[in-house]
């Protein structure tokens, strides 16, 4: 009798643990899918593949006002921060939170050598990136960090620092190539 109870108890623990792990895996998968969907939506607005009256992005949310006047607020991934950089030579504009439907950078569809490292010297980006039709380079980086960035284009360069803390802006328009 005791053996049956022991086996029954062990089976119950194994079953509960397996179900719990399955629920955690489903939850993590759901979060990853939501993050991917939000990133794709941001990309679509940035590339001007979808239209809205306005779409902007803060450190925490994607804010969309549709053409019919309805408004949507989407939470951004908890571990990633969106930042959009518009390198320039002659013209720029002041910006704190990036307007995916309104901001326009000077250098459209241009290629740049982009190098970004964190405060510990870990390289996050070392690649040739192209600006979108809006003249911006969009990046998703880890939250709560400070980064050094160097951008080069046709013999001109700029180096700067930015961070991805809660109240930091998502739009960088101060990087003049010299």
mmCIF file with all atom_site columns, C-alpha atoms in Angstrom:
data_model
loop_
_atom_site.group_PDB
_atom_site.id
_atom_site.type_symbol
_atom_site.label_atom_id
_atom_site.label_alt_id
_atom_site.label_comp_id
_atom_site.label_asym_id
_atom_site.label_entity_id
_atom_site.label_seq_id
_atom_site.pdbx_PDB_ins_code
_atom_site.Cartn_x
_atom_site.Cartn_y
_atom_site.Cartn_z
_atom_site.occupancy
_atom_site.B_iso_or_equiv
_atom_site.pdbx_formal_charge
_atom_site.auth_seq_id
_atom_site.auth_comp_id
_atom_site.auth_asym_id
_atom_site.auth_atom_id
_atom_site.pdbx_PDB_model_num
ATOM 1   C CA . UNK A 1 1   ? 0.000  0.000  0.000   1.00 0.00 ? 1   UNK A CA 1
ATOM 2   C CA . UNK A 1 2   ? 2.799  2.397  0.933   1.00 0.00 ? 2   UNK A CA 1
ATOM 3   C CA . UNK A 1 3   ? 4.579  1.569  -2.310  1.00 0.00 ? 3   UNK A CA 1
ATOM 4   C CA . UNK A 1 4   ? 1.453  2.413  -4.329  1.00 0.00 ? 4   UNK A CA 1
ATOM 5   C CA . UNK A 1 5   ? 1.127  5.762  -2.520  1.00 0.00 ? 5   UNK A CA 1
ATOM 6   C CA . UNK A 1 6   ? 4.804  6.522  -3.082  1.00 0.00 ? 6   UNK A CA 1
ATOM 7   C CA . UNK A 1 7   ? 4.547  5.705  -6.790  1.00 0.00 ? 7   UNK A CA 1
ATOM 8   C CA . UNK A 1 8   ? 1.341  7.748  -7.069  1.00 0.00 ? 8   UNK A CA 1
ATOM 9   C CA . UNK A 1 9   ? 3.000  10.738 -5.344  1.00 0.00 ? 9   UNK A CA 1
ATOM 10  C CA . UNK A 1 10  ? 6.085  10.542 -7.571  1.00 0.00 ? 10  UNK A CA 1
ATOM 11  C CA . UNK A 1 11  ? 3.900  10.304 -10.686 1.00 0.00 ? 11  UNK A CA 1
ATOM 12  C CA . UNK A 1 12  ? 1.893  13.367 -9.560  1.00 0.00 ? 12  UNK A CA 1
ATOM 13  C CA . UNK A 1 13  ? 5.046  15.414 -8.952  1.00 0.00 ? 13  UNK A CA 1
ATOM 14  C CA . UNK A 1 14  ? 6.465  14.448 -12.356 1.00 0.00 ? 14  UNK A CA 1
ATOM 15  C CA . UNK A 1 15  ? 3.159  15.290 -14.057 1.00 0.00 ? 15  UNK A CA 1
ATOM 16  C CA . UNK A 1 16  ? 2.845  18.670 -12.303 1.00 0.00 ? 16  UNK A CA 1
ATOM 17  C CA . UNK A 1 17  ? 6.472  19.541 -13.104 1.00 0.00 ? 17  UNK A CA 1
ATOM 18  C CA . UNK A 1 18  ? 6.046  18.590 -16.752 1.00 0.00 ? 18  UNK A CA 1
ATOM 19  C CA . UNK A 1 19  ? 2.855  20.644 -17.060 1.00 0.00 ? 19  UNK A CA 1
ATOM 20  C CA . UNK A 1 20  ? 4.486  23.585 -15.322 1.00 0.00 ? 20  UNK A CA 1
ATOM 21  C CA . UNK A 1 21  ? 7.503  23.449 -17.676 1.00 0.00 ? 21  UNK A CA 1
ATOM 22  C CA . UNK A 1 22  ? 5.181  23.156 -20.674 1.00 0.00 ? 22  UNK A CA 1
ATOM 23  C CA . UNK A 1 23  ? 3.242  26.253 -19.537 1.00 0.00 ? 23  UNK A CA 1
ATOM 24  C CA . UNK A 1 24  ? 6.504  28.172 -19.052 1.00 0.00 ? 24  UNK A CA 1
ATOM 25  C CA . UNK A 1 25  ? 7.692  27.132 -22.523 1.00 0.00 ? 25  UNK A CA 1
ATOM 26  C CA . UNK A 1 26  ? 4.362  28.181 -24.039 1.00 0.00 ? 26  UNK A CA 1
ATOM 27  C CA . UNK A 1 27  ? 4.553  31.527 -22.192 1.00 0.00 ? 27  UNK A CA 1
ATOM 28  C CA . UNK A 1 28  ? 8.146  32.149 -23.338 1.00 0.00 ? 28  UNK A CA 1
ATOM 29  C CA . UNK A 1 29  ? 7.205  31.200 -26.890 1.00 0.00 ? 29  UNK A CA 1
ATOM 30  C CA . UNK A 1 30  ? 4.236  33.572 -26.764 1.00 0.00 ? 30  UNK A CA 1
ATOM 31  C CA . UNK A 1 31  ? 6.446  36.433 -25.513 1.00 0.00 ? 31  UNK A CA 1
ATOM 32  C CA . UNK A 1 32  ? 8.999  35.756 -28.266 1.00 0.00 ? 32  UNK A CA 1
ATOM 33  C CA . UNK A 1 33  ? 6.226  35.752 -30.887 1.00 0.00 ? 33  UNK A CA 1
ATOM 34  C CA . UNK A 1 34  ? 4.810  39.029 -29.540 1.00 0.00 ? 34  UNK A CA 1
ATOM 35  C CA . UNK A 1 35  ? 8.290  40.607 -29.605 1.00 0.00 ? 35  UNK A CA 1
ATOM 36  C CA . UNK A 1 36  ? 8.854  39.442 -33.162 1.00 0.00 ? 36  UNK A CA 1
ATOM 37  C CA . UNK A 1 37  ? 5.437  40.757 -34.227 1.00 0.00 ? 37  UNK A CA 1
ATOM 38  C CA . UNK A 1 38  ? 6.063  44.183 -32.644 1.00 0.00 ? 38  UNK A CA 1
ATOM 39  C CA . UNK A 1 39  ? 9.498  44.394 -34.275 1.00 0.00 ? 39  UNK A CA 1
ATOM 40  C CA . UNK A 1 40  ? 7.981  43.505 -37.651 1.00 0.00 ? 40  UNK A CA 1
ATOM 41  C CA . UNK A 1 41  ? 5.275  46.131 -37.177 1.00 0.00 ? 41  UNK A CA 1
ATOM 42  C CA . UNK A 1 42  ? 7.879  48.770 -36.289 1.00 0.00 ? 42  UNK A CA 1
ATOM 43  C CA . UNK A 1 43  ? 9.897  47.759 -39.351 1.00 0.00 ? 43  UNK A CA 1
ATOM 44  C CA . UNK A 1 44  ? 6.822  48.023 -41.572 1.00 0.00 ? 44  UNK A CA 1
ATOM 45  C CA . UNK A 1 45  ? 6.067  51.558 -40.367 1.00 0.00 ? 45  UNK A CA 1
ATOM 46  C CA . UNK A 1 46  ? 9.717  52.587 -40.663 1.00 0.00 ? 46  UNK A CA 1
ATOM 47  C CA . UNK A 1 47  ? 10.024 51.203 -44.199 1.00 0.00 ? 47  UNK A CA 1
ATOM 48  C CA . UNK A 1 48  ? 6.675  52.823 -45.005 1.00 0.00 ? 48  UNK A CA 1
ATOM 49  C CA . UNK A 1 49  ? 5.154  49.458 -45.930 1.00 0.00 ? 49  UNK A CA 1
ATOM 50  C CA . UNK A 1 50  ? 2.075  50.239 -43.831 1.00 0.00 ? 50  UNK A CA 1
ATOM 51  C CA . UNK A 1 51  ? 0.368  53.558 -43.311 1.00 0.00 ? 51  UNK A CA 1
ATOM 52  C CA . UNK A 1 52  ? -1.162 55.304 -40.336 1.00 0.00 ? 52  UNK A CA 1
ATOM 53  C CA . UNK A 1 53  ? -1.964 58.878 -39.450 1.00 0.00 ? 53  UNK A CA 1
ATOM 54  C CA . UNK A 1 54  ? 0.978  58.661 -37.045 1.00 0.00 ? 54  UNK A CA 1
ATOM 55  C CA . UNK A 1 55  ? 3.226  56.044 -35.481 1.00 0.00 ? 55  UNK A CA 1
ATOM 56  C CA . UNK A 1 56  ? 5.905  56.873 -32.930 1.00 0.00 ? 56  UNK A CA 1
ATOM 57  C CA . UNK A 1 57  ? 8.035  54.886 -30.573 1.00 0.00 ? 57  UNK A CA 1
ATOM 58  C CA . UNK A 1 58  ? 9.078  55.679 -27.006 1.00 0.00 ? 58  UNK A CA 1
ATOM 59  C CA . UNK A 1 59  ? 11.380 53.710 -24.746 1.00 0.00 ? 59  UNK A CA 1
ATOM 60  C CA . UNK A 1 60  ? 8.422  51.510 -23.734 1.00 0.00 ? 60  UNK A CA 1
ATOM 61  C CA . UNK A 1 61  ? 5.689  51.701 -26.386 1.00 0.00 ? 61  UNK A CA 1
ATOM 62  C CA . UNK A 1 62  ? 4.785  51.835 -30.042 1.00 0.00 ? 62  UNK A CA 1
ATOM 63  C CA . UNK A 1 63  ? 1.993  54.418 -30.343 1.00 0.00 ? 63  UNK A CA 1
ATOM 64  C CA . UNK A 1 64  ? -0.150 54.227 -33.471 1.00 0.00 ? 64  UNK A CA 1
ATOM 65  C CA . UNK A 1 65  ? -2.970 56.504 -34.529 1.00 0.00 ? 65  UNK A CA 1
ATOM 66  C CA . UNK A 1 66  ? -4.764 54.894 -37.454 1.00 0.00 ? 66  UNK A CA 1
ATOM 67  C CA . UNK A 1 67  ? -6.207 56.865 -40.367 1.00 0.00 ? 67  UNK A CA 1
ATOM 68  C CA . UNK A 1 68  ? -9.713 56.297 -38.939 1.00 0.00 ? 68  UNK A CA 1
ATOM 69  C CA . UNK A 1 69  ? -8.674 57.961 -35.661 1.00 0.00 ? 69  UNK A CA 1
ATOM 70  C CA . UNK A 1 70  ? -8.407 54.812 -33.542 1.00 0.00 ? 70  UNK A CA 1
ATOM 71  C CA . UNK A 1 71  ? -5.332 54.576 -31.359 1.00 0.00 ? 71  UNK A CA 1
ATOM 72  C CA . UNK A 1 72  ? -3.264 51.540 -30.424 1.00 0.00 ? 72  UNK A CA 1
ATOM 73  C CA . UNK A 1 73  ? -0.533 51.228 -27.808 1.00 0.00 ? 73  UNK A CA 1
ATOM 74  C CA . UNK A 1 74  ? 1.834  48.266 -28.097 1.00 0.00 ? 74  UNK A CA 1
ATOM 75  C CA . UNK A 1 75  ? 4.319  47.273 -25.405 1.00 0.00 ? 75  UNK A CA 1
ATOM 76  C CA . UNK A 1 76  ? 7.891  46.897 -26.624 1.00 0.00 ? 76  UNK A CA 1
ATOM 77  C CA . UNK A 1 77  ? 10.033 43.893 -25.673 1.00 0.00 ? 77  UNK A CA 1
ATOM 78  C CA . UNK A 1 78  ? 11.107 44.082 -22.036 1.00 0.00 ? 78  UNK A CA 1
ATOM 79  C CA . UNK A 1 79  ? 14.760 43.256 -22.752 1.00 0.00 ? 79  UNK A CA 1
ATOM 80  C CA . UNK A 1 80  ? 15.282 45.260 -25.962 1.00 0.00 ? 80  UNK A CA 1
ATOM 81  C CA . UNK A 1 81  ? 15.335 48.982 -26.710 1.00 0.00 ? 81  UNK A CA 1
ATOM 82  C CA . UNK A 1 82  ? 14.581 50.516 -30.100 1.00 0.00 ? 82  UNK A CA 1
ATOM 83  C CA . UNK A 1 83  ? 16.789 53.355 -31.293 1.00 0.00 ? 83  UNK A CA 1
ATOM 84  C CA . UNK A 1 84  ? 16.827 55.010 -34.703 1.00 0.00 ? 84  UNK A CA 1
ATOM 85  C CA . UNK A 1 85  ? 19.873 56.978 -35.897 1.00 0.00 ? 85  UNK A CA 1
ATOM 86  C CA . UNK A 1 86  ? 19.891 59.459 -38.783 1.00 0.00 ? 86  UNK A CA 1
ATOM 87  C CA . UNK A 1 87  ? 23.500 60.307 -39.665 1.00 0.00 ? 87  UNK A CA 1
ATOM 88  C CA . UNK A 1 88  ? 23.750 63.541 -41.625 1.00 0.00 ? 88  UNK A CA 1
ATOM 89  C CA . UNK A 1 89  ? 26.121 65.882 -43.441 1.00 0.00 ? 89  UNK A CA 1
ATOM 90  C CA . UNK A 1 90  ? 24.081 69.065 -44.003 1.00 0.00 ? 90  UNK A CA 1
ATOM 91  C CA . UNK A 1 91  ? 20.575 68.864 -42.515 1.00 0.00 ? 91  UNK A CA 1
ATOM 92  C CA . UNK A 1 92  ? 18.955 67.373 -39.431 1.00 0.00 ? 92  UNK A CA 1
ATOM 93  C CA . UNK A 1 93  ? 16.070 68.047 -37.070 1.00 0.00 ? 93  UNK A CA 1
ATOM 94  C CA . UNK A 1 94  ? 15.623 67.932 -33.296 1.00 0.00 ? 94  UNK A CA 1
ATOM 95  C CA . UNK A 1 95  ? 14.043 64.703 -32.120 1.00 0.00 ? 95  UNK A CA 1
ATOM 96  C CA . UNK A 1 96  ? 13.611 62.771 -28.905 1.00 0.00 ? 96  UNK A CA 1
ATOM 97  C CA . UNK A 1 97  ? 11.108 60.005 -29.625 1.00 0.00 ? 97  UNK A CA 1
ATOM 98  C CA . UNK A 1 98  ? 11.212 58.715 -33.174 1.00 0.00 ? 98  UNK A CA 1
ATOM 99  C CA . UNK A 1 99  ? 8.201  59.245 -35.410 1.00 0.00 ? 99  UNK A CA 1
ATOM 100 C CA . UNK A 1 100 ? 8.097  56.265 -37.734 1.00 0.00 ? 100 UNK A CA 1
ATOM 101 C CA . UNK A 1 101 ? 5.682  58.116 -40.005 1.00 0.00 ? 101 UNK A CA 1
ATOM 102 C CA . UNK A 1 102 ? 7.072  61.656 -39.741 1.00 0.00 ? 102 UNK A CA 1
ATOM 103 C CA . UNK A 1 103 ? 10.821 61.818 -39.147 1.00 0.00 ? 103 UNK A CA 1
ATOM 104 C CA . UNK A 1 104 ? 12.869 62.214 -42.304 1.00 0.00 ? 104 UNK A CA 1
ATOM 105 C CA . UNK A 1 105 ? 16.643 61.971 -42.337 1.00 0.00 ? 105 UNK A CA 1
ATOM 106 C CA . UNK A 1 106 ? 18.900 63.472 -44.986 1.00 0.00 ? 106 UNK A CA 1
ATOM 107 C CA . UNK A 1 107 ? 20.675 60.323 -46.203 1.00 0.00 ? 107 UNK A CA 1
ATOM 108 C CA . UNK A 1 108 ? 18.102 57.974 -47.742 1.00 0.00 ? 108 UNK A CA 1
ATOM 109 C CA . UNK A 1 109 ? 19.004 54.399 -48.736 1.00 0.00 ? 109 UNK A CA 1
ATOM 110 C CA . UNK A 1 110 ? 22.719 54.979 -48.092 1.00 0.00 ? 110 UNK A CA 1
ATOM 111 C CA . UNK A 1 111 ? 25.155 52.371 -46.746 1.00 0.00 ? 111 UNK A CA 1
ATOM 112 C CA . UNK A 1 112 ? 27.152 53.029 -43.577 1.00 0.00 ? 112 UNK A CA 1
ATOM 113 C CA . UNK A 1 113 ? 29.827 51.150 -41.673 1.00 0.00 ? 113 UNK A CA 1
ATOM 114 C CA . UNK A 1 114 ? 28.326 50.912 -38.188 1.00 0.00 ? 114 UNK A CA 1
ATOM 115 C CA . UNK A 1 115 ? 30.258 49.811 -35.111 1.00 0.00 ? 115 UNK A CA 1
ATOM 116 C CA . UNK A 1 116 ? 28.603 49.668 -31.674 1.00 0.00 ? 116 UNK A CA 1
ATOM 117 C CA . UNK A 1 117 ? 30.052 48.344 -28.439 1.00 0.00 ? 117 UNK A CA 1
ATOM 118 C CA . UNK A 1 118 ? 28.763 48.322 -24.881 1.00 0.00 ? 118 UNK A CA 1
ATOM 119 C CA . UNK A 1 119 ? 30.533 49.763 -21.813 1.00 0.00 ? 119 UNK A CA 1
ATOM 120 C CA . UNK A 1 120 ? 32.312 46.427 -21.251 1.00 0.00 ? 120 UNK A CA 1
ATOM 121 C CA . UNK A 1 121 ? 33.803 46.468 -24.756 1.00 0.00 ? 121 UNK A CA 1
ATOM 122 C CA . UNK A 1 122 ? 31.469 43.803 -26.174 1.00 0.00 ? 122 UNK A CA 1
ATOM 123 C CA . UNK A 1 123 ? 30.820 44.425 -29.867 1.00 0.00 ? 123 UNK A CA 1
ATOM 124 C CA . UNK A 1 124 ? 27.102 44.370 -30.683 1.00 0.00 ? 124 UNK A CA 1
ATOM 125 C CA . UNK A 1 125 ? 27.215 45.702 -34.234 1.00 0.00 ? 125 UNK A CA 1
ATOM 126 C CA . UNK A 1 126 ? 30.085 45.680 -36.734 1.00 0.00 ? 126 UNK A CA 1
ATOM 127 C CA . UNK A 1 127 ? 28.356 45.701 -40.074 1.00 0.00 ? 127 UNK A CA 1
ATOM 128 C CA . UNK A 1 128 ? 27.361 47.646 -43.153 1.00 0.00 ? 128 UNK A CA 1
ATOM 129 C CA . UNK A 1 129 ? 23.831 48.927 -42.599 1.00 0.00 ? 129 UNK A CA 1
ATOM 130 C CA . UNK A 1 130 ? 21.538 50.816 -44.968 1.00 0.00 ? 130 UNK A CA 1
ATOM 131 C CA . UNK A 1 131 ? 19.234 53.643 -43.994 1.00 0.00 ? 131 UNK A CA 1
ATOM 132 C CA . UNK A 1 132 ? 15.544 53.182 -44.706 1.00 0.00 ? 132 UNK A CA 1
ATOM 133 C CA . UNK A 1 133 ? 13.518 55.442 -47.010 1.00 0.00 ? 133 UNK A CA 1
ATOM 134 C CA . UNK A 1 134 ? 13.192 57.747 -44.012 1.00 0.00 ? 134 UNK A CA 1
ATOM 135 C CA . UNK A 1 135 ? 16.988 58.178 -43.750 1.00 0.00 ? 135 UNK A CA 1
ATOM 136 C CA . UNK A 1 136 ? 17.291 56.313 -40.424 1.00 0.00 ? 136 UNK A CA 1
ATOM 137 C CA . UNK A 1 137 ? 19.133 53.194 -39.277 1.00 0.00 ? 137 UNK A CA 1
ATOM 138 C CA . UNK A 1 138 ? 16.881 51.218 -36.926 1.00 0.00 ? 138 UNK A CA 1
ATOM 139 C CA . UNK A 1 139 ? 18.436 49.112 -34.170 1.00 0.00 ? 139 UNK A CA 1
ATOM 140 C CA . UNK A 1 140 ? 17.198 46.885 -31.354 1.00 0.00 ? 140 UNK A CA 1
ATOM 141 C CA . UNK A 1 141 ? 19.730 46.850 -28.520 1.00 0.00 ? 141 UNK A CA 1
ATOM 142 C CA . UNK A 1 142 ? 19.794 45.606 -24.907 1.00 0.00 ? 142 UNK A CA 1
ATOM 143 C CA . UNK A 1 143 ? 18.064 47.855 -22.381 1.00 0.00 ? 143 UNK A CA 1
ATOM 144 C CA . UNK A 1 144 ? 19.704 49.652 -19.468 1.00 0.00 ? 144 UNK A CA 1
ATOM 145 C CA . UNK A 1 145 ? 23.130 50.093 -21.084 1.00 0.00 ? 145 UNK A CA 1
ATOM 146 C CA . UNK A 1 146 ? 25.436 52.743 -22.508 1.00 0.00 ? 146 UNK A CA 1
ATOM 147 C CA . UNK A 1 147 ? 26.986 52.304 -25.948 1.00 0.00 ? 147 UNK A CA 1
ATOM 148 C CA . UNK A 1 148 ? 29.778 53.781 -28.028 1.00 0.00 ? 148 UNK A CA 1
ATOM 149 C CA . UNK A 1 149 ? 28.958 54.110 -31.708 1.00 0.00 ? 149 UNK A CA 1
ATOM 150 C CA . UNK A 1 150 ? 31.069 54.919 -34.742 1.00 0.00 ? 150 UNK A CA 1
ATOM 151 C CA . UNK A 1 151 ? 29.479 55.492 -38.134 1.00 0.00 ? 151 UNK A CA 1
ATOM 152 C CA . UNK A 1 152 ? 31.472 55.908 -41.363 1.00 0.00 ? 152 UNK A CA 1
ATOM 153 C CA . UNK A 1 153 ? 30.342 56.831 -44.858 1.00 0.00 ? 153 UNK A CA 1
ATOM 154 C CA . UNK A 1 154 ? 32.476 57.690 -47.895 1.00 0.00 ? 154 UNK A CA 1
ATOM 155 C CA . UNK A 1 155 ? 35.494 58.877 -45.896 1.00 0.00 ? 155 UNK A CA 1
ATOM 156 C CA . UNK A 1 156 ? 33.461 60.799 -43.297 1.00 0.00 ? 156 UNK A CA 1
ATOM 157 C CA . UNK A 1 157 ? 32.863 59.576 -39.761 1.00 0.00 ? 157 UNK A CA 1
ATOM 158 C CA . UNK A 1 158 ? 31.221 60.370 -36.447 1.00 0.00 ? 158 UNK A CA 1
ATOM 159 C CA . UNK A 1 159 ? 31.619 58.870 -32.993 1.00 0.00 ? 159 UNK A CA 1
ATOM 160 C CA . UNK A 1 160 ? 29.156 59.268 -30.176 1.00 0.00 ? 160 UNK A CA 1
ATOM 161 C CA . UNK A 1 161 ? 27.683 57.724 -27.048 1.00 0.00 ? 161 UNK A CA 1
ATOM 162 C CA . UNK A 1 162 ? 24.067 56.914 -26.296 1.00 0.00 ? 162 UNK A CA 1
ATOM 163 C CA . UNK A 1 163 ? 22.152 54.849 -23.781 1.00 0.00 ? 163 UNK A CA 1
ATOM 164 C CA . UNK A 1 164 ? 19.049 52.701 -23.576 1.00 0.00 ? 164 UNK A CA 1
ATOM 165 C CA . UNK A 1 165 ? 17.665 53.507 -20.153 1.00 0.00 ? 165 UNK A CA 1
ATOM 166 C CA . UNK A 1 166 ? 13.951 53.881 -19.433 1.00 0.00 ? 166 UNK A CA 1
ATOM 167 C CA . UNK A 1 167 ? 13.603 57.592 -20.186 1.00 0.00 ? 167 UNK A CA 1
ATOM 168 C CA . UNK A 1 168 ? 16.128 57.811 -23.018 1.00 0.00 ? 168 UNK A CA 1
ATOM 169 C CA . UNK A 1 169 ? 14.966 58.983 -26.415 1.00 0.00 ? 169 UNK A CA 1
ATOM 170 C CA . UNK A 1 170 ? 14.596 56.649 -29.355 1.00 0.00 ? 170 UNK A CA 1
ATOM 171 C CA . UNK A 1 171 ? 15.642 59.147 -32.039 1.00 0.00 ? 171 UNK A CA 1
ATOM 172 C CA . UNK A 1 172 ? 19.258 60.227 -32.578 1.00 0.00 ? 172 UNK A CA 1
ATOM 173 C CA . UNK A 1 173 ? 19.655 63.063 -35.101 1.00 0.00 ? 173 UNK A CA 1
ATOM 174 C CA . UNK A 1 174 ? 22.828 64.632 -33.730 1.00 0.00 ? 174 UNK A CA 1
ATOM 175 C CA . UNK A 1 175 ? 25.430 62.494 -35.519 1.00 0.00 ? 175 UNK A CA 1
ATOM 176 C CA . UNK A 1 176 ? 27.050 64.766 -38.102 1.00 0.00 ? 176 UNK A CA 1
ATOM 177 C CA . UNK A 1 177 ? 29.520 63.035 -40.430 1.00 0.00 ? 177 UNK A CA 1
ATOM 178 C CA . UNK A 1 178 ? 32.754 65.016 -40.733 1.00 0.00 ? 178 UNK A CA 1
#
